[in-house]
Coordinates of C-alpha atoms in Angstrom, one line a residue:
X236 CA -10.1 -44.7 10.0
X237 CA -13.3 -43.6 7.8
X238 CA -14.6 -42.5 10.9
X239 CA -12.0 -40.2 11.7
X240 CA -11.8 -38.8 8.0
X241 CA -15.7 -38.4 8.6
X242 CA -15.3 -36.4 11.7
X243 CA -12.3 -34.5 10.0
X244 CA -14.6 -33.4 7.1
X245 CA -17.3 -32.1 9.2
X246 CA -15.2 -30.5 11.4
X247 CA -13.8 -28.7 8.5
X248 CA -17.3 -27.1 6.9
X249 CA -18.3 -26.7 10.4
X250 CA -15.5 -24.2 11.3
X251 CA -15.3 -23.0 7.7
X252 CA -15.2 -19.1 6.4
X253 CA -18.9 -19.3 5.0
X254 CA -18.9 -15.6 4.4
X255 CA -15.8 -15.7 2.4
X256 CA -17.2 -19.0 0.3
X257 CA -20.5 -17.1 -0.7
X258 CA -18.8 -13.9 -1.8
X259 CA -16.2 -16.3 -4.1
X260 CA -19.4 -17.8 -5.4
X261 CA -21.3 -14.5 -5.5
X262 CA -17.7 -13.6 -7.4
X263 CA -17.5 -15.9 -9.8
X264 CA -20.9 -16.0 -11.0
X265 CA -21.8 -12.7 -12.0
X266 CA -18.2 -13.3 -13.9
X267 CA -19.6 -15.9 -15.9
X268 CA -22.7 -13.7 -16.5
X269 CA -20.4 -11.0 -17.3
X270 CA -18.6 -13.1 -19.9
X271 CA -21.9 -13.9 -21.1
X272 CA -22.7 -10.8 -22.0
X273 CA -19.3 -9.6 -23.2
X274 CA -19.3 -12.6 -26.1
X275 CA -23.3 -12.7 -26.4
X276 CA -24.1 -14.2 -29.8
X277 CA -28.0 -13.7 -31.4
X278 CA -27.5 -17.1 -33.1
X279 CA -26.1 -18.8 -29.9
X280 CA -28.1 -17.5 -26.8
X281 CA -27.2 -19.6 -24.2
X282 CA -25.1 -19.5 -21.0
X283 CA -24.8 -23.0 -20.9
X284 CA -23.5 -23.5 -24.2
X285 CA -20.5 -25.1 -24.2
X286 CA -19.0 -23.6 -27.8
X287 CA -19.4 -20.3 -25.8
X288 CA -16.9 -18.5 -23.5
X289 CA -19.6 -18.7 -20.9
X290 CA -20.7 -22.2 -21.2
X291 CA -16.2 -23.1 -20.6
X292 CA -16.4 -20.6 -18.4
X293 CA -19.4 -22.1 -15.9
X294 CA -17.7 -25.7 -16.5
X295 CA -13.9 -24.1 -15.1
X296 CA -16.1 -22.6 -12.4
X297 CA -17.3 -26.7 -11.7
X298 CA -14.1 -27.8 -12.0
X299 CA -12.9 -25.2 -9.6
X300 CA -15.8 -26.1 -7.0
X301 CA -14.5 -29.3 -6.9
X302 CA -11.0 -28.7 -6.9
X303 CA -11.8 -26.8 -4.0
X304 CA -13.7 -29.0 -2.1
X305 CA -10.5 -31.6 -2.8
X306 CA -8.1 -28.5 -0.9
X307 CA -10.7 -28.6 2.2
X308 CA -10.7 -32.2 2.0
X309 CA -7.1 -32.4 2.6
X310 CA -4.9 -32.5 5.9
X311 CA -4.3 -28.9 6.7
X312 CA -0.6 -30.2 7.3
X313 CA 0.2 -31.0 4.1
X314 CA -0.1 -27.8 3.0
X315 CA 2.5 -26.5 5.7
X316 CA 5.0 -29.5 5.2
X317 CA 5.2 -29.7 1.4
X318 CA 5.6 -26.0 1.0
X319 CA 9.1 -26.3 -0.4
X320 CA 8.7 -29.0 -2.6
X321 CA 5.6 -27.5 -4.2
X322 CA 7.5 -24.4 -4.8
X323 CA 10.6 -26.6 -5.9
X324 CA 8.0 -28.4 -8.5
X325 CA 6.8 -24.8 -9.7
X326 CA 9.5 -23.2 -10.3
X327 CA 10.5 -26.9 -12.3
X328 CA 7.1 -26.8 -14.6
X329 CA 8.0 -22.9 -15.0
X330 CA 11.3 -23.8 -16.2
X331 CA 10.1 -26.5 -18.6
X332 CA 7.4 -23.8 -19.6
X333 CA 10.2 -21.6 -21.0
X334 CA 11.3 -24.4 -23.4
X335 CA 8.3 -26.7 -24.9
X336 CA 5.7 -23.9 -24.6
X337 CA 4.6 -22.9 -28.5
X338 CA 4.8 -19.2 -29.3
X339 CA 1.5 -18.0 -28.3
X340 CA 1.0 -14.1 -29.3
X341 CA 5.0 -13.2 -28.8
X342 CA 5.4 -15.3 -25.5
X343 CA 6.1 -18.9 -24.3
X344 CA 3.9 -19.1 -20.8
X345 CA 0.8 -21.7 -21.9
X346 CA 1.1 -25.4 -21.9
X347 CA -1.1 -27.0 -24.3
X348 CA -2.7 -30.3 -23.4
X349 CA -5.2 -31.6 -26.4
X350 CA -8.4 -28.6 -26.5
X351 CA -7.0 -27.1 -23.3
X352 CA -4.5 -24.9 -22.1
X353 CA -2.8 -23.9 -18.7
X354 CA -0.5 -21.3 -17.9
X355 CA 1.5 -22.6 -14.7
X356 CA 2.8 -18.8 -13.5
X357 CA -1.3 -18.7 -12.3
X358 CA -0.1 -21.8 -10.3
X359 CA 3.1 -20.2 -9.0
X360 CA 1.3 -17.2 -7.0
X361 CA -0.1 -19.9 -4.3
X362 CA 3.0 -21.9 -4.3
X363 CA 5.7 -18.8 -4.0
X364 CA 3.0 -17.5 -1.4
X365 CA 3.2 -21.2 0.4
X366 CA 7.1 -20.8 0.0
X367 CA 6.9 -17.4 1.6
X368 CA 5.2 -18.3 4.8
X369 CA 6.8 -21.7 5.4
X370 CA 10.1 -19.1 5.6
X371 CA 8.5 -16.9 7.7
X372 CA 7.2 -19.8 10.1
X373 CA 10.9 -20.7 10.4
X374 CA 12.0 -21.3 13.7
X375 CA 13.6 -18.0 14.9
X376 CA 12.8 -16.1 11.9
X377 CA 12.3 -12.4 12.3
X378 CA 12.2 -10.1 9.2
X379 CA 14.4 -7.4 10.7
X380 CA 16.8 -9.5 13.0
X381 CA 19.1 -10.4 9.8
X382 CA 19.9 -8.7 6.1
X383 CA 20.6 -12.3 5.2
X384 CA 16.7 -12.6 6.0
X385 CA 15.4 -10.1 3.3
X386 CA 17.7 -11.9 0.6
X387 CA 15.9 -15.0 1.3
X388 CA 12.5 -13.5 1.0
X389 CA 13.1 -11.6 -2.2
X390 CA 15.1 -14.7 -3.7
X391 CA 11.6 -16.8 -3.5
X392 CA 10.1 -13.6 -4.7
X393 CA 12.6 -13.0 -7.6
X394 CA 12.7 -16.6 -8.7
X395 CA 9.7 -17.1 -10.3
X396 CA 9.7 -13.3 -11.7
X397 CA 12.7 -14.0 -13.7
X398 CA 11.4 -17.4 -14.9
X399 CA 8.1 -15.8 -16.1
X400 CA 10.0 -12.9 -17.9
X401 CA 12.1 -15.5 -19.9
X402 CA 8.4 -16.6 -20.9
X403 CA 7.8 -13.1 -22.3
X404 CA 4.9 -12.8 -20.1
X405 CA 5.8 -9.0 -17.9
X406 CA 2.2 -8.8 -16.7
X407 CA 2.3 -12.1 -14.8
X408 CA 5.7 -11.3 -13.9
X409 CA 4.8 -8.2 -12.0
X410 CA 1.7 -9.6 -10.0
X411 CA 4.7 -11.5 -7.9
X412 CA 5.9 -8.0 -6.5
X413 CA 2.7 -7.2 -4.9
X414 CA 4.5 -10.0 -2.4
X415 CA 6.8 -6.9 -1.3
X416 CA 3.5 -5.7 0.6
X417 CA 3.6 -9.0 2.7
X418 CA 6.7 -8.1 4.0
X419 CA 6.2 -4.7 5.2
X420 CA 3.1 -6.1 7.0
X421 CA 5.5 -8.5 8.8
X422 CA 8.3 -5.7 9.8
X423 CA 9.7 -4.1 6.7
X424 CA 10.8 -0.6 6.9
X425 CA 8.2 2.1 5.1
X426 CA 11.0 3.5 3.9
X427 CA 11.4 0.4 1.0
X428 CA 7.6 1.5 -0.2
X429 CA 8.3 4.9 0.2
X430 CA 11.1 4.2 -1.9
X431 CA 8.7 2.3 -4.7
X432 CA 6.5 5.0 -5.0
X433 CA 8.8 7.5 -5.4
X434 CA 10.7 5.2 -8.5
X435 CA 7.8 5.0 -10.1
X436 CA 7.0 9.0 -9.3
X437 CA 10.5 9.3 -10.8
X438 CA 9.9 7.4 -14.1
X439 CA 6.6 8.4 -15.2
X440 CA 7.7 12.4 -15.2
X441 CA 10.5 11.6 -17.1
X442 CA 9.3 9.8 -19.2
X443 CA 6.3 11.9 -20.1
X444 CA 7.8 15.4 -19.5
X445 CA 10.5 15.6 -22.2
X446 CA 9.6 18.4 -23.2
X447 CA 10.4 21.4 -23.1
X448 CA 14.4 22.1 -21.8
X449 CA 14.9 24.3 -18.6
X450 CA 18.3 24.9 -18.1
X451 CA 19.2 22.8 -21.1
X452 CA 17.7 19.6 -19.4
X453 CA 14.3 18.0 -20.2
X454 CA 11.1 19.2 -18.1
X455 CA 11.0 16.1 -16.5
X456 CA 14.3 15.6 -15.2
X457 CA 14.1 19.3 -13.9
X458 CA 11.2 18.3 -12.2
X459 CA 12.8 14.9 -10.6
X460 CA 15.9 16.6 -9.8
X461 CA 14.0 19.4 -7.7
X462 CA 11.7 16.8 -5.9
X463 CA 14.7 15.1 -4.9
X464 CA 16.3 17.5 -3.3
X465 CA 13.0 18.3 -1.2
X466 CA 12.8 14.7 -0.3
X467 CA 16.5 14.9 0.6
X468 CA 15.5 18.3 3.2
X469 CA 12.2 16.3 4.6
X470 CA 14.0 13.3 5.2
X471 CA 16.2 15.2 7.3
X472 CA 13.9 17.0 9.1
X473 CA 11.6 14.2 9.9
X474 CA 13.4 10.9 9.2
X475 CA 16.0 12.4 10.9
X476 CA 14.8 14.7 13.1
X477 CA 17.7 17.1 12.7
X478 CA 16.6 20.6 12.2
X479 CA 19.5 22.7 11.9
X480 CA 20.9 20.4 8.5
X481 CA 17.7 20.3 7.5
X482 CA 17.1 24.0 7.4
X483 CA 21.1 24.1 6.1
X484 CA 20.0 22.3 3.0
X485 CA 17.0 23.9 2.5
X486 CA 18.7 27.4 2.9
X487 CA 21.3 26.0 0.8
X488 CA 19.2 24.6 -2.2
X489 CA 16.8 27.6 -2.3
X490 CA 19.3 30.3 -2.0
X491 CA 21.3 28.6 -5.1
X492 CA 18.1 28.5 -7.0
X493 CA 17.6 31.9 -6.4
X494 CA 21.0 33.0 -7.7
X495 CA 20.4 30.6 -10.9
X496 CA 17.1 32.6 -11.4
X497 CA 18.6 35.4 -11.7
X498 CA 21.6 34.4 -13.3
X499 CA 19.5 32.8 -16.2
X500 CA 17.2 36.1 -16.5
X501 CA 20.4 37.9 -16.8
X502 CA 21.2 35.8 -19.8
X503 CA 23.5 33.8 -18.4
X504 CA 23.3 30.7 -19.9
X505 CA 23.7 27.8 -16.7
X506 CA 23.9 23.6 -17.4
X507 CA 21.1 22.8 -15.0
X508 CA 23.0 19.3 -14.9
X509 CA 25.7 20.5 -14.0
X510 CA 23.8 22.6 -11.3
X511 CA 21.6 20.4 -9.2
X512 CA 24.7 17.7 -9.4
X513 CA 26.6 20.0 -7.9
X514 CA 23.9 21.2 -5.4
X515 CA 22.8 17.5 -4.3
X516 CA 26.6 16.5 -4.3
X517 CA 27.6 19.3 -1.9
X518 CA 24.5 18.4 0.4
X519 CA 25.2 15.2 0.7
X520 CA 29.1 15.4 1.6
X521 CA 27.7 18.0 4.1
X522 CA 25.5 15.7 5.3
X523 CA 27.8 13.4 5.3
X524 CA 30.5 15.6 7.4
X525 CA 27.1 15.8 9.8
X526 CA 27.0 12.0 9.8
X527 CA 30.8 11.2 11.3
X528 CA 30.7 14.0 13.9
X529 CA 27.2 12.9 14.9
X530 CA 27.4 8.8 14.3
X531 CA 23.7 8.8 13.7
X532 CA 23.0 5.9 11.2
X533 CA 19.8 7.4 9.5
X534 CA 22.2 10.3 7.7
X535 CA 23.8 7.3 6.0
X536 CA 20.3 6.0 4.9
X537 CA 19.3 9.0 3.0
X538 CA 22.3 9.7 1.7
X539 CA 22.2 6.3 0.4
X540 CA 18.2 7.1 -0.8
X541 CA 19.6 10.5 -2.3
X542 CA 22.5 9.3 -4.4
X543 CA 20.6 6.1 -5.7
X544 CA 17.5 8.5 -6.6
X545 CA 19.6 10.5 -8.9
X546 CA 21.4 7.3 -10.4
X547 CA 17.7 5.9 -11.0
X548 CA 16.9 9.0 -13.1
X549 CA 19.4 8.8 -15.4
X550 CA 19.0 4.7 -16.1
X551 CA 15.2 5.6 -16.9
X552 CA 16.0 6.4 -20.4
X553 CA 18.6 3.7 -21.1
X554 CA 15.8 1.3 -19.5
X555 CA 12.6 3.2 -21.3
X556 CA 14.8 2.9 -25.1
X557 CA 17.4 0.2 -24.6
X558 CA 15.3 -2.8 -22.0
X559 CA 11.9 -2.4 -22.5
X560 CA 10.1 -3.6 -26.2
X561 CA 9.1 -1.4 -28.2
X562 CA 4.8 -2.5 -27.6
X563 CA 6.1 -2.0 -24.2
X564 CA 7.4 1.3 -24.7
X565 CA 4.4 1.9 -27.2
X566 CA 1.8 1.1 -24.6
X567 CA 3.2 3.5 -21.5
X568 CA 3.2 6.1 -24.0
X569 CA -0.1 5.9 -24.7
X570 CA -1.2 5.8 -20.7
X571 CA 1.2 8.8 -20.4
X572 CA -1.1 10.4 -23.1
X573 CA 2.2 10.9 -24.8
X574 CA 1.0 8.9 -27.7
X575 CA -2.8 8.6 -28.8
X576 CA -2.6 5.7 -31.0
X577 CA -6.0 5.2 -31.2
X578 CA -6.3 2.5 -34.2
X579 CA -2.8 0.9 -32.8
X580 CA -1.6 0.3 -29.2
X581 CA -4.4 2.9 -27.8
X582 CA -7.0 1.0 -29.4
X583 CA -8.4 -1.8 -26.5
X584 CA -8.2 1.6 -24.2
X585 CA -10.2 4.1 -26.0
X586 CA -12.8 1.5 -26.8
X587 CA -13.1 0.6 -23.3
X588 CA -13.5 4.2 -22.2
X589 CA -16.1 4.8 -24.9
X590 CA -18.0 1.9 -23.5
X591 CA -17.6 3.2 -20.1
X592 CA -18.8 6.6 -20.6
X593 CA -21.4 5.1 -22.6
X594 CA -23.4 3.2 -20.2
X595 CA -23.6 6.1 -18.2
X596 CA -25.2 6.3 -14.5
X597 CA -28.0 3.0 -14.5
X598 CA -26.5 1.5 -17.8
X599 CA -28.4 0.2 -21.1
X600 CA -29.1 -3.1 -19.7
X601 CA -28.2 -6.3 -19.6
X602 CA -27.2 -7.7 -23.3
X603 CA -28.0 -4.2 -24.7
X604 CA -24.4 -2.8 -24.9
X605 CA -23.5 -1.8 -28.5
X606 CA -19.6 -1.6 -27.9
X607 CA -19.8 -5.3 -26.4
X608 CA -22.4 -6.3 -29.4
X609 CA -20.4 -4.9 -31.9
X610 CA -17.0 -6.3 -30.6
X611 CA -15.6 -2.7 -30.5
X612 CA -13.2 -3.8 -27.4
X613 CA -10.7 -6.8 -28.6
X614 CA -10.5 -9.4 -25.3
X615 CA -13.7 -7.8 -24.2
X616 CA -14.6 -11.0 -22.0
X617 CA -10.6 -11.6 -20.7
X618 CA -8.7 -8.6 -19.7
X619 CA -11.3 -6.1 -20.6
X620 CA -14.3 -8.0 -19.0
X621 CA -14.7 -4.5 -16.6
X622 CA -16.0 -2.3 -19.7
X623 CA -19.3 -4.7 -20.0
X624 CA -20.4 -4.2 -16.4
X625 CA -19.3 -0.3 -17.1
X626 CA -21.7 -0.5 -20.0
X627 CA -24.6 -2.9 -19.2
X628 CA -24.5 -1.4 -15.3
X629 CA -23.2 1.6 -15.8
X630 CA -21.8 3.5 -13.0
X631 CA -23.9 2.2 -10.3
X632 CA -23.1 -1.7 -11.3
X633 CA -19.4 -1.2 -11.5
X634 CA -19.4 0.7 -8.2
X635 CA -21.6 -2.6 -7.0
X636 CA -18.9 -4.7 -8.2
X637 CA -15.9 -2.7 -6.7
X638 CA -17.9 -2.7 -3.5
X639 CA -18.3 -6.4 -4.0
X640 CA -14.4 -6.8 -3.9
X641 CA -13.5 -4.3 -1.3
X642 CA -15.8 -6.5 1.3
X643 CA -14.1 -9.4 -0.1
X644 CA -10.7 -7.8 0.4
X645 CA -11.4 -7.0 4.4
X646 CA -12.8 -10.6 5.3
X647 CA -9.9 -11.8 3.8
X648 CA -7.9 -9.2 5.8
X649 CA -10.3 -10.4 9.1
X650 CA -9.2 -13.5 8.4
X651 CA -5.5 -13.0 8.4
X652 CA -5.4 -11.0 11.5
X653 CA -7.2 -13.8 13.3
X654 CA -4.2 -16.2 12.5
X655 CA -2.4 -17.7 15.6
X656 CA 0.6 -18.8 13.4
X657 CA 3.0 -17.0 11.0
X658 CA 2.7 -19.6 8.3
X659 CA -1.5 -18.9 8.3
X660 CA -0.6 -15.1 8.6
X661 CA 1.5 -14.1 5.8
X662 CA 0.0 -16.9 3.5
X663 CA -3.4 -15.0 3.9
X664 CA -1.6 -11.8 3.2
X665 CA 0.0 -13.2 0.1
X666 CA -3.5 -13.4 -1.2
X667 CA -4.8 -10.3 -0.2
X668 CA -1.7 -8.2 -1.9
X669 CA -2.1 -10.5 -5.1
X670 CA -5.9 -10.0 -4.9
X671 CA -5.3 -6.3 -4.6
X672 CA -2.6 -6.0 -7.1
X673 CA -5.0 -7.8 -9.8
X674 CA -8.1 -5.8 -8.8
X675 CA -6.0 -2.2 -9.4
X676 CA -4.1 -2.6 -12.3
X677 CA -6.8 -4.2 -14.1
X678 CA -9.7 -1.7 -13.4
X679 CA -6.6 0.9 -13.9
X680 CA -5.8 -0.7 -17.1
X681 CA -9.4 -0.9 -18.7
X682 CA -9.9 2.8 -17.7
X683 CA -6.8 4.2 -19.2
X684 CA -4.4 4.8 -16.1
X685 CA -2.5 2.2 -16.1
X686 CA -0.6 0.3 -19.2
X687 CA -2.1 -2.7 -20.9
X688 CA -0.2 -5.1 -19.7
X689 CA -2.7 -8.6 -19.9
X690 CA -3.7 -8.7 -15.6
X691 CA -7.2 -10.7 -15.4
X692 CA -10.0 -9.0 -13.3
X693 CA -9.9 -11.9 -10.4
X694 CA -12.9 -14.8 -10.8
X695 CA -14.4 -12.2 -13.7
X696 CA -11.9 -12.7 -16.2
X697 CA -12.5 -15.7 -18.5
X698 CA -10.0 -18.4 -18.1
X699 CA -9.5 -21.5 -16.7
X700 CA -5.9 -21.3 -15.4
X701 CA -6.8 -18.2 -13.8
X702 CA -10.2 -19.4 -11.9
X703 CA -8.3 -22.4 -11.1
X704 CA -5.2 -20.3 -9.5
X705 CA -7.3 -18.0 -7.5
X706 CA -9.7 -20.7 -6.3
X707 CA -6.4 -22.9 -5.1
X708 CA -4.8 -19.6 -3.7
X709 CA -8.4 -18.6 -1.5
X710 CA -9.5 -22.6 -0.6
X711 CA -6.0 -23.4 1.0
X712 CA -6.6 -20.0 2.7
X713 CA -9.7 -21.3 4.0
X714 CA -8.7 -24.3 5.1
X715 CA -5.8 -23.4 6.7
X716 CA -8.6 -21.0 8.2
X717 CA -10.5 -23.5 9.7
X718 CA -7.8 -25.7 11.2
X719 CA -7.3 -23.1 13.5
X720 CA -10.5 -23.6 15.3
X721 CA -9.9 -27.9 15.0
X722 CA -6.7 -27.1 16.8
X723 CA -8.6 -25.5 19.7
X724 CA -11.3 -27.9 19.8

């Protein structure tokens, strides 16, 4: 029996991902270097140091290494069989979390054991991704065969979202939809991201164009309105590939716009409500008309897509005032540029991008950043660890770094591609859209694009819950990786 788990053991690092290990290494040591320099005290210079956020940080980074090794120590099975009960056990501690966590900052997401602290929803992103491909390794399973299918994908999605929201924690919430990429790879229709990207299209010009009226409405829900109804004219001419509608509507819409021009130049005062409701209404029972004389199903889909885009516009001022907090509210404001804020909510943002546009091209240097020194940017060496390689290394170092991650991104990508299995497949995927997900709205966050929202920069960010999340989620990867070549051998 030792001999076998011998022979198991060197099988594993003999058919393991070695590129992949020395870019996590690579990784997460110039993100302990990083935190280094983003906390760097005169009186305490050392990165060993274990009162220091570098000197926790390189002993999370042993702790990781070996909890690693433990992962590609372990039956490749297990990993497979227990997916369900680890999810099950998860979604339990996230549960639990909700209740016995103490208020930390406004929300209930760490558990505190002695000096240290965890926050399980790092720990639920490898289990729901588990979950996930166990489902999709069912027997008969196929994405698109059943709608019953796509319910039970978004419920283990959706689970741990709503569990983690009751923990006041939105920015760990949202890295569980970057899972929604996972299933387009596997068969989901374009049309669901097209449909994402144009909801969040949707709510950002309303929201930050409320001024001035057109036509008594708000600038931005002109604008939505007439983007609409050219999505509603493409989608018929290409999604549909019906011409003579399509150039109905588009006949339709611009000849009514004309008449409104003119109309309103005349004095005329028009309800531009009332007038694109009425223009998108009588396009779609006309398109509907189109749709029971032809029976073509795909008329019904973007009628569907039209009607539900004009009921999202008018929930995104209920949701904007009446569901999001007001810090919430406060802090898209300010990445609209609707808001400056700058000693308030703005604050952490315009810091950073000072410090950015500081270091300039080469940088000034390792340990020589004054906004880092000074402690200008609050969570410098957490959520805002980006701005010291911006300063330090300048433009050049933070492309370096970006570079660094988009390798790591395609061997990860190589690696899922080369799966024989479903379960190794989408699992590998799972990390590559969380890894993704993390990587932009972080980097988007610290240069003013995106909200603040709290999203760690992966393996950079100090923090032992997340090291120890992302090194679980990228060594059962790995091993999973290396089976596949035991199983051939």
């Amino acid at each position: 029996m030792e001999s076998r788990n011998t022979d198991a053991g060197t099988s594993v690092f003999k058919s393991l991902d070695w590129i992949t290990v020395f870019l996590y290494l690579i990784l997460v040591m110039m993100g302990a270097v990083s935190i280094y320099a983003a906390s760097y005290d005169f009186d305490n210079a050392s990165l060993f140091d274990l009162n220091e956020f570098s000197g926790k940080q390189i002993l999370w980074i042993g702790l990781s290494l070996i909890v690693g090794l433990v992962i590609l120590l372990m039956d490749y099975r297990i990993y497979k069989i227990y997916a369900y009960p680890i999810y099950g056990l998860v979604l339990l501690i996230l549960l639990v979390t909700i209740f016995i966590a103490p208020n930390t900052k406004g929300s209930h997401s760490w558990l505190v054991f002695g000096p240290v602290s965890l926050q399980p929803a790092e720990f639920g992103k490898f289990a729901t991704a588990l979950c996930l491909a166990k489902l999709f390794d069912s027997y008969n399973f196929v994405l698109n065969q059943k709608i019953s299918n796509y319910f039970r994908a978004l419920i283990i999605i959706f689970i741990p979202i709503i569990l983690i929201l009751l923990q006041r924690e939105t920015g760990s919430a949202l890295v569980y939809v970057s899972f929604i990429f996972v299933l387009y790879r596997e068969g989901m229709s374009g049309l669901v991201l097209f449909s994402v990207l144009c909801a969040v299209t949707f709510f950002v010009v309303a929201v930050k164009f409320a001024d001035p009226l057109i036509l008594g409405i708000p600038l931005g829900e002109f604008t939505v309105f007439i983007l609409i109804m050219l999505i509603f004219v493409c989608m018929i001419l290409f999604y549909c590939r019906d011409g003579i509608i399509g150039r109905n509507l588009l006949f339709g819409f611009a000849g009514s716009g004309l008449v409104v021009t003119i109309l309103s130049l005349c004095g005329i005062s028009i309800n531009g409500t009332i007038y694109f409701l009425s223009m998108i209404g009588l396009g779609i029972i006309y398109t509907a008309i189109m749709m029971f004389r032809h029976r073509i199903g795909k008329y019904l889909i973007t009628i569907g897509f039209v009607a539900t885009s004009v009921m999202f516009l008018y929930s995104v001022n209920y949701v904007f005032g009446n569901v999001l907090e007001p810090h919430q509210q406060l802090r898209i404001k300010v990445a609209l540029g609707i808001e400056d804020n700058i000693m308030g909510a703005g604050y952490n943002v315009n810091q950073s991008k000072i410090a950015i546009g500081s270091g300039g091209v080469v940088g000034k240097g390792f340990l020589n950043g004054t906004q880092t020194k000074l402690k200008f940017v609050p969570e410098q060496h957490t959520d805002f660890i980006f701005c010291t390689i911006g300063e330090e290394e300048g433009f050049i170092g933070s492309v370096t770094v970006l570079l660094l991650y988009l390798v790591f991104i395609l061997r990860i990508i190589h690696i899922a591609e080369r799966q024989r299995t479903a379960f190794e497949r989408v699992y590998a995927y799972c990390v590559v859209s969380i890894l993704i997900f993390h990587l932009g709205i972080n980097v988007g966050m610290v240069i003013g694009l995106c909200p603040v929202i709290g999203i760690p920069l992966p393996f950079f960010s100090y923090g032992g819950s997340s090291l120890w999340g992302f090194t679980i989620l990228l060594f059962i990867l790995l091993r999973l990786d290396a089976a596949r070549k035991e199983r051939t051998d």
